[in-house]
GROMACS .gro file of C-alpha atoms in nm:
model
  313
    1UNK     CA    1  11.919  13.066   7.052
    2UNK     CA    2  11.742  13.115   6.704
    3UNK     CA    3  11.570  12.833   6.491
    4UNK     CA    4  11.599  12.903   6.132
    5UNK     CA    5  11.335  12.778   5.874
    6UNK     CA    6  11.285  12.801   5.530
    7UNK     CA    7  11.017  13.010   5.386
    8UNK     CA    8  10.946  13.053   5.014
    9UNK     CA    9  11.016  13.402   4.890
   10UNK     CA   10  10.796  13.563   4.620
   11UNK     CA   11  11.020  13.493   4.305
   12UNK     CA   12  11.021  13.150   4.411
   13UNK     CA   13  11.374  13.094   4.562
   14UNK     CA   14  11.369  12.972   4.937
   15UNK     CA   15  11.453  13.232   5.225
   16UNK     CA   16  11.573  13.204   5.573
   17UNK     CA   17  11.384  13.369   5.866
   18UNK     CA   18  11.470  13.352   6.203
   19UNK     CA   19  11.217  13.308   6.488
   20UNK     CA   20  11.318  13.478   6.826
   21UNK     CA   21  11.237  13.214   7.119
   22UNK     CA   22  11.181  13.321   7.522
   23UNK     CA   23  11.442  13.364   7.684
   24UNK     CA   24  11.474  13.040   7.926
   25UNK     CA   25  11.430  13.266   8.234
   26UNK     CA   26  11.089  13.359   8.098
   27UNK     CA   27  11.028  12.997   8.019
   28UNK     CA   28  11.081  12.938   8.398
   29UNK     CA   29  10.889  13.200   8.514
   30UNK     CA   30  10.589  13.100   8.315
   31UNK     CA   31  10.655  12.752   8.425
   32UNK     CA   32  10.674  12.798   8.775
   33UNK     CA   33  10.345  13.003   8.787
   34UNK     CA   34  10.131  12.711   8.716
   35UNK     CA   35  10.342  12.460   8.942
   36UNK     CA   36  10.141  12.622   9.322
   37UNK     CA   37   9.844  12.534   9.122
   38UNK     CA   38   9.884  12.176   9.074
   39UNK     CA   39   9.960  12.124   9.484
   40UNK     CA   40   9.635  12.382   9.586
   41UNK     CA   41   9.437  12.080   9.691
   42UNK     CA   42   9.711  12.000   9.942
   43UNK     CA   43   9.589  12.263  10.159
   44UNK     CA   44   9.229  12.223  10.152
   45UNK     CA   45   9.224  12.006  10.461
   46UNK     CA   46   9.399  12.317  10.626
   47UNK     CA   47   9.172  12.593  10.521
   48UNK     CA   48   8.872  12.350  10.604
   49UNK     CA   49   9.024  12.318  10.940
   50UNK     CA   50   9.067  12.668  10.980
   51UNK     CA   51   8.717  12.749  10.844
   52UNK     CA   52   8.504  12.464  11.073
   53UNK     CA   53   8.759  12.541  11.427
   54UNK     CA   54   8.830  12.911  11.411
   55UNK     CA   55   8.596  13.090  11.101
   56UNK     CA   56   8.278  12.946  11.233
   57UNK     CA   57   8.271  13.039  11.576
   58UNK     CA   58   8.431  13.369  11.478
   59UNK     CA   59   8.109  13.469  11.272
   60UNK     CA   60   7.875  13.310  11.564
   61UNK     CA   61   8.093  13.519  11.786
   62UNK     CA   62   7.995  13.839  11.597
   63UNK     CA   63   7.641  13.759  11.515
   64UNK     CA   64   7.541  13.659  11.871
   65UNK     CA   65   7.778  13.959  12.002
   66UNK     CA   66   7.464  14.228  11.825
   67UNK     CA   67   7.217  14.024  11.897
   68UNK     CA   68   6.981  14.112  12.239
   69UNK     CA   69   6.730  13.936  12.351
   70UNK     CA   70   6.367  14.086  12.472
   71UNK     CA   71   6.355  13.967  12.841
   72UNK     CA   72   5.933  14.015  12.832
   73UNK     CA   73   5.849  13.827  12.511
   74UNK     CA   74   6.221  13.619  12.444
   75UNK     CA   75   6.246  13.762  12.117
   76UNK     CA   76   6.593  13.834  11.979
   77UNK     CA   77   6.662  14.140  11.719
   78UNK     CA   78   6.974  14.329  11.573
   79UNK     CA   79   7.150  14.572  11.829
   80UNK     CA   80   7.483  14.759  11.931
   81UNK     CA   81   7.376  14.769  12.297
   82UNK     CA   82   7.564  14.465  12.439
   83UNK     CA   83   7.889  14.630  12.261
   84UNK     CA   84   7.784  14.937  12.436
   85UNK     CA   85   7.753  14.821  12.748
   86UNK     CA   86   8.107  14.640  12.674
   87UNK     CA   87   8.300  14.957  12.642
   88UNK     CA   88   8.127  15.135  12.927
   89UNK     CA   89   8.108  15.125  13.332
   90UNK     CA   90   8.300  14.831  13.476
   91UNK     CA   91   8.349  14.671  13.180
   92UNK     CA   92   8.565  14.945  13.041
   93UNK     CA   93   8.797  14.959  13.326
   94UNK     CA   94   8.863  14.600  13.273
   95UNK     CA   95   8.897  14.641  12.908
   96UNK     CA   96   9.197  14.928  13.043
   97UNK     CA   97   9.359  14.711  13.306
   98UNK     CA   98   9.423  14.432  13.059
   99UNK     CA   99   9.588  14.697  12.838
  100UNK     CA  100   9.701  14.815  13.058
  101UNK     CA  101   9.924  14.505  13.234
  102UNK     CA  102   9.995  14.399  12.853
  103UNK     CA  103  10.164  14.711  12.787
  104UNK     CA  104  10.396  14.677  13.119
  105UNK     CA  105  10.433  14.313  13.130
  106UNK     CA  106  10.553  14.337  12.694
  107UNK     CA  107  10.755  14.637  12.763
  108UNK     CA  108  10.936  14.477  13.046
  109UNK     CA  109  10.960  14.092  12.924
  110UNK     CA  110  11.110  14.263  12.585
  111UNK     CA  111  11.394  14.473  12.819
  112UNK     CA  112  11.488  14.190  12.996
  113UNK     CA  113  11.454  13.942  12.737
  114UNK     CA  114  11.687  14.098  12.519
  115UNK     CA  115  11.970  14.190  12.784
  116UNK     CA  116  11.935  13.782  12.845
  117UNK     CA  117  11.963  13.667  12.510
  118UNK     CA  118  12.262  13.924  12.441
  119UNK     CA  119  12.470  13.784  12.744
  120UNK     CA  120  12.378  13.479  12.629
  121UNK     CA  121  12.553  13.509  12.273
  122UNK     CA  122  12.854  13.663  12.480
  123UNK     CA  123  12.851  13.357  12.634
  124UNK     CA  124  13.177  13.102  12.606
  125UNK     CA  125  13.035  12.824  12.674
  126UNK     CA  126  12.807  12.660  12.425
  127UNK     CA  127  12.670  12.408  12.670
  128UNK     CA  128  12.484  12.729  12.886
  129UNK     CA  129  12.337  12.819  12.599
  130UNK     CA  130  12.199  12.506  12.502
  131UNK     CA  131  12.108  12.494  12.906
  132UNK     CA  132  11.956  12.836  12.898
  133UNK     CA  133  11.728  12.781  12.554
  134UNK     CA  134  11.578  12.443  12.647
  135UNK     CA  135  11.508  12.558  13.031
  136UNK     CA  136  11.370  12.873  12.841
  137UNK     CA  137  11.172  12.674  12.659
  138UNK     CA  138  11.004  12.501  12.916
  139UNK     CA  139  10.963  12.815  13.092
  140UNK     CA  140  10.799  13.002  12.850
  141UNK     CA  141  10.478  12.677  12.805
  142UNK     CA  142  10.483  12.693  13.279
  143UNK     CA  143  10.153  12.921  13.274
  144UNK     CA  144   9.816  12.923  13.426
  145UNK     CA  145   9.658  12.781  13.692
  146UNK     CA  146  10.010  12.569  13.795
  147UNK     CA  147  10.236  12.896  13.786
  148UNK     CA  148   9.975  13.061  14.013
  149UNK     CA  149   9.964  12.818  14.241
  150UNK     CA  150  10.338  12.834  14.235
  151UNK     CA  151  10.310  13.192  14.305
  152UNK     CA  152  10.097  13.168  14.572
  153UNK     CA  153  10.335  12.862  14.800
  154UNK     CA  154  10.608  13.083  14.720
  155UNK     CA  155  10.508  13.485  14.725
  156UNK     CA  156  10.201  13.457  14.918
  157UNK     CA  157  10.084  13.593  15.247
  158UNK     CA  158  10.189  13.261  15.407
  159UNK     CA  159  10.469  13.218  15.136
  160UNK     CA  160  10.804  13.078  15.215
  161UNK     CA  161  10.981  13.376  15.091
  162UNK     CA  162  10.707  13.646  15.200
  163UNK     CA  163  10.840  13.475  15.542
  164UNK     CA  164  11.220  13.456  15.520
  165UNK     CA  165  11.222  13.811  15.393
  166UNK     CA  166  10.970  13.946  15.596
  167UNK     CA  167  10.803  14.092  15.306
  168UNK     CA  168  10.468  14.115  15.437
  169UNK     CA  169  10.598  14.411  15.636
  170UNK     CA  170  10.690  14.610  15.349
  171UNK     CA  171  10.306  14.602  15.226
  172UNK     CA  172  10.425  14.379  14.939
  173UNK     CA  173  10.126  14.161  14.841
  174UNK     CA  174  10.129  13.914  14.578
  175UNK     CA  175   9.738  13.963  14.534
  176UNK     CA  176   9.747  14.284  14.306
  177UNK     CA  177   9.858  14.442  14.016
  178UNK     CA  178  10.199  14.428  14.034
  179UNK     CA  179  10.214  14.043  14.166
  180UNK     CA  180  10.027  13.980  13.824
  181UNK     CA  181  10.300  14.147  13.630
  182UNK     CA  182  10.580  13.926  13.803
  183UNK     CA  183  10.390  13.623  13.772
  184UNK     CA  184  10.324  13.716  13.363
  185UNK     CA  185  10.709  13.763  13.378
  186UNK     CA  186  10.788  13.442  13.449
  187UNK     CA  187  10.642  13.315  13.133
  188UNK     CA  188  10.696  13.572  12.923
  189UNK     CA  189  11.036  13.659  12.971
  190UNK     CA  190  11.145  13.303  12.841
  191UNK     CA  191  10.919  13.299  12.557
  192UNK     CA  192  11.117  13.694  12.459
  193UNK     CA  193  11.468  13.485  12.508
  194UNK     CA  194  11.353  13.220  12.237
  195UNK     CA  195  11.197  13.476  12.016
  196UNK     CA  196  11.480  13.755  12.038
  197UNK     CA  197  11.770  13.489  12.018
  198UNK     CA  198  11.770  13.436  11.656
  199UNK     CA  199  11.774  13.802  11.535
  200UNK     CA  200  12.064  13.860  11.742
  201UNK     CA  201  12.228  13.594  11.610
  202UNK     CA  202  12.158  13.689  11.292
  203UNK     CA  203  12.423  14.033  11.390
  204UNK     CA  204  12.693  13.948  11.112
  205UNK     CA  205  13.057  13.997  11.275
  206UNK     CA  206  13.137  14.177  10.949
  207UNK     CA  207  12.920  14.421  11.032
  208UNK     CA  208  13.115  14.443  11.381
  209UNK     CA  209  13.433  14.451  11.244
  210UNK     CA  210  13.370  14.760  10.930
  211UNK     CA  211  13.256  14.948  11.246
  212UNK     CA  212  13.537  14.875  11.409
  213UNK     CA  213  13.745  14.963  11.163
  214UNK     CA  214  13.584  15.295  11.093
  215UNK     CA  215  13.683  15.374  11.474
  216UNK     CA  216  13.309  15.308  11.590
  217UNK     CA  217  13.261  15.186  11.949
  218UNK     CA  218  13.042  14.933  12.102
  219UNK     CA  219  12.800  15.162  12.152
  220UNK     CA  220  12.817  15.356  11.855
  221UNK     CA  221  12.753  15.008  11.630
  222UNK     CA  222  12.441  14.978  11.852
  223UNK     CA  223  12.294  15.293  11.788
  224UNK     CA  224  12.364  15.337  11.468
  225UNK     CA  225  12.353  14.980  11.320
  226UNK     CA  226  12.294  14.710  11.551
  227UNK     CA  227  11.967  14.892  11.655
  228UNK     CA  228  11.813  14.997  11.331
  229UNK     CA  229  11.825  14.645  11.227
  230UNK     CA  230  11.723  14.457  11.519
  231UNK     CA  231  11.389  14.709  11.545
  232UNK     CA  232  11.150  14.506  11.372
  233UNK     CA  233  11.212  14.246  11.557
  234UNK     CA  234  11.214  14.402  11.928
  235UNK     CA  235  10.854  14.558  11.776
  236UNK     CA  236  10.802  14.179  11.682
  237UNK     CA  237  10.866  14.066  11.980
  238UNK     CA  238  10.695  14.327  12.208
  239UNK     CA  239  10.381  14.291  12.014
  240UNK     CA  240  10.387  13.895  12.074
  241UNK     CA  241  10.434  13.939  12.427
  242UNK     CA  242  10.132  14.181  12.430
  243UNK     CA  243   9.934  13.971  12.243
  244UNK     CA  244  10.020  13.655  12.510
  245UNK     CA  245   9.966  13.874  12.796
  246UNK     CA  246   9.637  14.046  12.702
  247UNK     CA  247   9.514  13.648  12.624
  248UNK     CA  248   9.607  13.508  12.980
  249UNK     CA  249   9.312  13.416  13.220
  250UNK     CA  250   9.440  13.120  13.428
  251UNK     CA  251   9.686  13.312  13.601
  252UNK     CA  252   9.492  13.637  13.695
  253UNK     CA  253   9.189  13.429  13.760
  254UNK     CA  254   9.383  13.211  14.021
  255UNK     CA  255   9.554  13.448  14.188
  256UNK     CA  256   9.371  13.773  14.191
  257UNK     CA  257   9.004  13.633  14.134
  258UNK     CA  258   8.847  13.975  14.055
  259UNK     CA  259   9.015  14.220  14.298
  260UNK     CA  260   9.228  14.317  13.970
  261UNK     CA  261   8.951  14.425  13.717
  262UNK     CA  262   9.028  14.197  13.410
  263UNK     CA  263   8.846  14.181  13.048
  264UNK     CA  264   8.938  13.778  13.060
  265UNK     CA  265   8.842  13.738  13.418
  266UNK     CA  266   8.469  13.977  13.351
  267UNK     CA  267   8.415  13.722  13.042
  268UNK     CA  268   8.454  13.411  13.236
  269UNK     CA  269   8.217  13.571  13.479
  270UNK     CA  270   7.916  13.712  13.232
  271UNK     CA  271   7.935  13.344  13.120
  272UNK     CA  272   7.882  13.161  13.440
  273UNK     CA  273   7.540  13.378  13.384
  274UNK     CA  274   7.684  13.710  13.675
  275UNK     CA  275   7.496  13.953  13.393
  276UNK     CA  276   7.159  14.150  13.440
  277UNK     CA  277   6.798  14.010  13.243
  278UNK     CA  278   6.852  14.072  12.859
  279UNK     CA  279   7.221  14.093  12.829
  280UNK     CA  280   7.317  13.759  12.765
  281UNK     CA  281   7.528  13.828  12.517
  282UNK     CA  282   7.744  14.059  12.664
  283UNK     CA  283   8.065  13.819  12.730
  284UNK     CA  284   8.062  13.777  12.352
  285UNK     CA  285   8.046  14.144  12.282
  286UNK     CA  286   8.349  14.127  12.531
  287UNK     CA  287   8.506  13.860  12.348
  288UNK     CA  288   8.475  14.096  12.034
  289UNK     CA  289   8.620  14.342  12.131
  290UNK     CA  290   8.931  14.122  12.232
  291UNK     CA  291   8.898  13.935  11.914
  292UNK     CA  292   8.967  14.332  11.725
  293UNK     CA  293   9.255  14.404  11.942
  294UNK     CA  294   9.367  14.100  11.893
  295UNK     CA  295   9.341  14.108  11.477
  296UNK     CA  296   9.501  14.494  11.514
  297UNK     CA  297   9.812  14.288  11.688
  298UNK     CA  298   9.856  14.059  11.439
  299UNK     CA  299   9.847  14.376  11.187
  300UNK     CA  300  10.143  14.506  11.355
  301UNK     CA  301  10.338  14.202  11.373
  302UNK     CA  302  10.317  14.058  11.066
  303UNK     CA  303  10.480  14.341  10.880
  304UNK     CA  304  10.726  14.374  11.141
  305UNK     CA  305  10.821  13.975  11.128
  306UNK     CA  306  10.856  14.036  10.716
  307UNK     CA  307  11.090  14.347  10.768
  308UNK     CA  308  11.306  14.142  11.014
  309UNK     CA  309  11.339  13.815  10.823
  310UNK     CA  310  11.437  14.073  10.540
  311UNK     CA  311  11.699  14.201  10.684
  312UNK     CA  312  11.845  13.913  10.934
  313UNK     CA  313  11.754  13.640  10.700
   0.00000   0.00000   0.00000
């Protein structure tokens, strides 16, 4: 729309010009920039939150973590030996066996997950699935030091089904590596049923159908659509379950104590003061190094959760 006004012309008559205005999307757009601005003291109490609960003792965390401490005179002074001691001897093979029973315990709790959640959308009843997504749920927040002890009345040496199954016999023992990755199961599993079950969901049927139509099979559509778009979140989803694995100390601590060489379980234990003169600080080099693999997780899995909602949303 154009707004005419009258201008005089040089011979003295009167002449009409025409001034262009935005167009109204533009008026919007600069409109809505300066609308976030008006609510940005809503979320100060947020960021101060964040700042006083989780910033602060993040920056003590890495100041103490290369800081050592003169055991003859008490004096303190700048070093990287307490992260070098964290990445060596003992302390390194704990650092591996927590990656190493995330890795198994994600991989395996995204499998199963998934094959859950999909029979669970196959499902005819709706009343199962509500069932199956509120016991899930509950499941998936039935951790620590309760599940272990759960674990232990049930699976254990003196266990009621170690001793109806005779399991004992077969050299099955709760008390190692592989009774930590069923007991992480338990939780985890769950938690990939509630995380997994709205990306499946979000499968349109018209996508089912234009395969169908083009002669494409079940398993064709899987492979070659129902796959590709479901990645990002499976990756989603198997980095969360990492992420709540490599975090879990209850459970291990309970169970295994430290016959399975933890990072969680060595950091609870160079706190309780089980460290040599002058490395005092070494549990929060530990706790560094978790902190890192534990900002490199959230690296991966925000992009990934992005890419999904893109897609499925």
């Amino acid at each position: 729309m154009a707004v005419t006004s009258q201008a005089p012309a040089r011979d003295g008559a009167t002449a009409t010009e025409e001034q262009p205005q935005p167009a109204p999307s533009v008026t919007r757009r600069r409109a809505g920039r300066g609308a976030p601005r008006r609510h940005w003291p809503a979320v100060v109490p947020f960021f101060a939150f964040m700042a006083v609960c989780f910033g602060l003792p993040a920056c003590t965390l890495a100041y103490n973590a290369f800081t050592v401490i003169d055991p003859a005179t008490g004096a303190s002074h700048y070093s990287i030996d307490n992260v070098r001691h964290s990445l060596t001897g003992a302390y390194a093979t704990g650092l591996a066996g927590s990656v190493k029973l995330s890795l198994l315990s994600a991989v395996l709790a995204t499998v199963l997950g998934t094959v859950i959640a999909q029979a669970l959308l196959g499902a005819r009843s709706g009343a199962l699935r509500k069932a199956v997504v509120s016991a899930s749920g509950v499941f998936a927040n039935f951790s620590g030091a309760p599940l272990a002890f759960a674990f232990i009345a049930t699976l254990g040496t003196t266990g009621t089904v170690t001793r109806l199954l005779h399991l004992k016999s077969t050299g099955f023992s709760l008390y190692t590596f592989t009774g930590l990755v069923l007991a992480y199961l338990y939780f985890m599993v769950p938690l990939m049923v509630v995380t997994i079950l709205p990306a499946l969901d979000g499968i349109r049927a018209q996508w089912r159908e234009a395969a169908a139509s083009c002669g494409a099979t079940k398993a064709q559509f899987w492979r070659h659509v129902g796959l590709p778009v479901l990645m990002p979140s499976l990756l989603g989803g198997a980095v969360l379950m990492f992420g709540t694995a490599f975090a879990s100390h209850a459970t291990a601590a309970v169970m295994t104590g430290s016959s399975v060489p933890l990072i969680t379980i060595q950091i609870a234990n160079a706190l309780s003061g089980n460290v040599l003169v002058g490395q005092e600080n070494l549990a929060l080099a530990m706790s560094l190094n978790m902190v890192v693999i534990a900002l490199l997780v959230m690296a991966v899995q925000i992009p990934l959760q992005r890419r999904s909602n893109r897609w499925l949303g």
